[in-house]
């Protein structure tokens, strides 16, 4: 946010070029909010498919994917990544589209961290 303060030596309202401008800047930058991408458990999607999704869309190794799939299976859901809003939204859409194309009811969602 910037404030402009105009100062003049003359207060007679004339338009002179003696006007100096002072800018006070206050940086108010803050990091954009992050979003957690979550995979939800269901009783129909094969475990191997969930492992494949985690490898394909989240760049996990087979071992990482397998362990996270077990977490989803046991706890009902798991965070699979934390991203900016746009990236999280894209990941959710990609996973949901991929699951639908393969006729699985796998659910993927996002929530603010």
CSV table of C-alpha atoms in Angstrom, one decimal, residues 8 10 12-19:
chain,number,residue,atom,x,y,z
A,8,UNK,CA,4.2,22.6,-1.8
A,10,UNK,CA,2.9,27.8,-1.8
A,12,UNK,CA,-2.2,29.8,-3.1
A,13,UNK,CA,-3.6,27.0,-5.2
A,14,UNK,CA,-1.3,27.8,-8.2
A,15,UNK,CA,0.0,24.9,-10.2
A,16,UNK,CA,3.8,25.1,-9.8
A,17,UNK,CA,6.4,22.5,-10.5
A,18,UNK,CA,7.8,22.9,-7.0
A,19,UNK,CA,5.7,20.1,-5.8
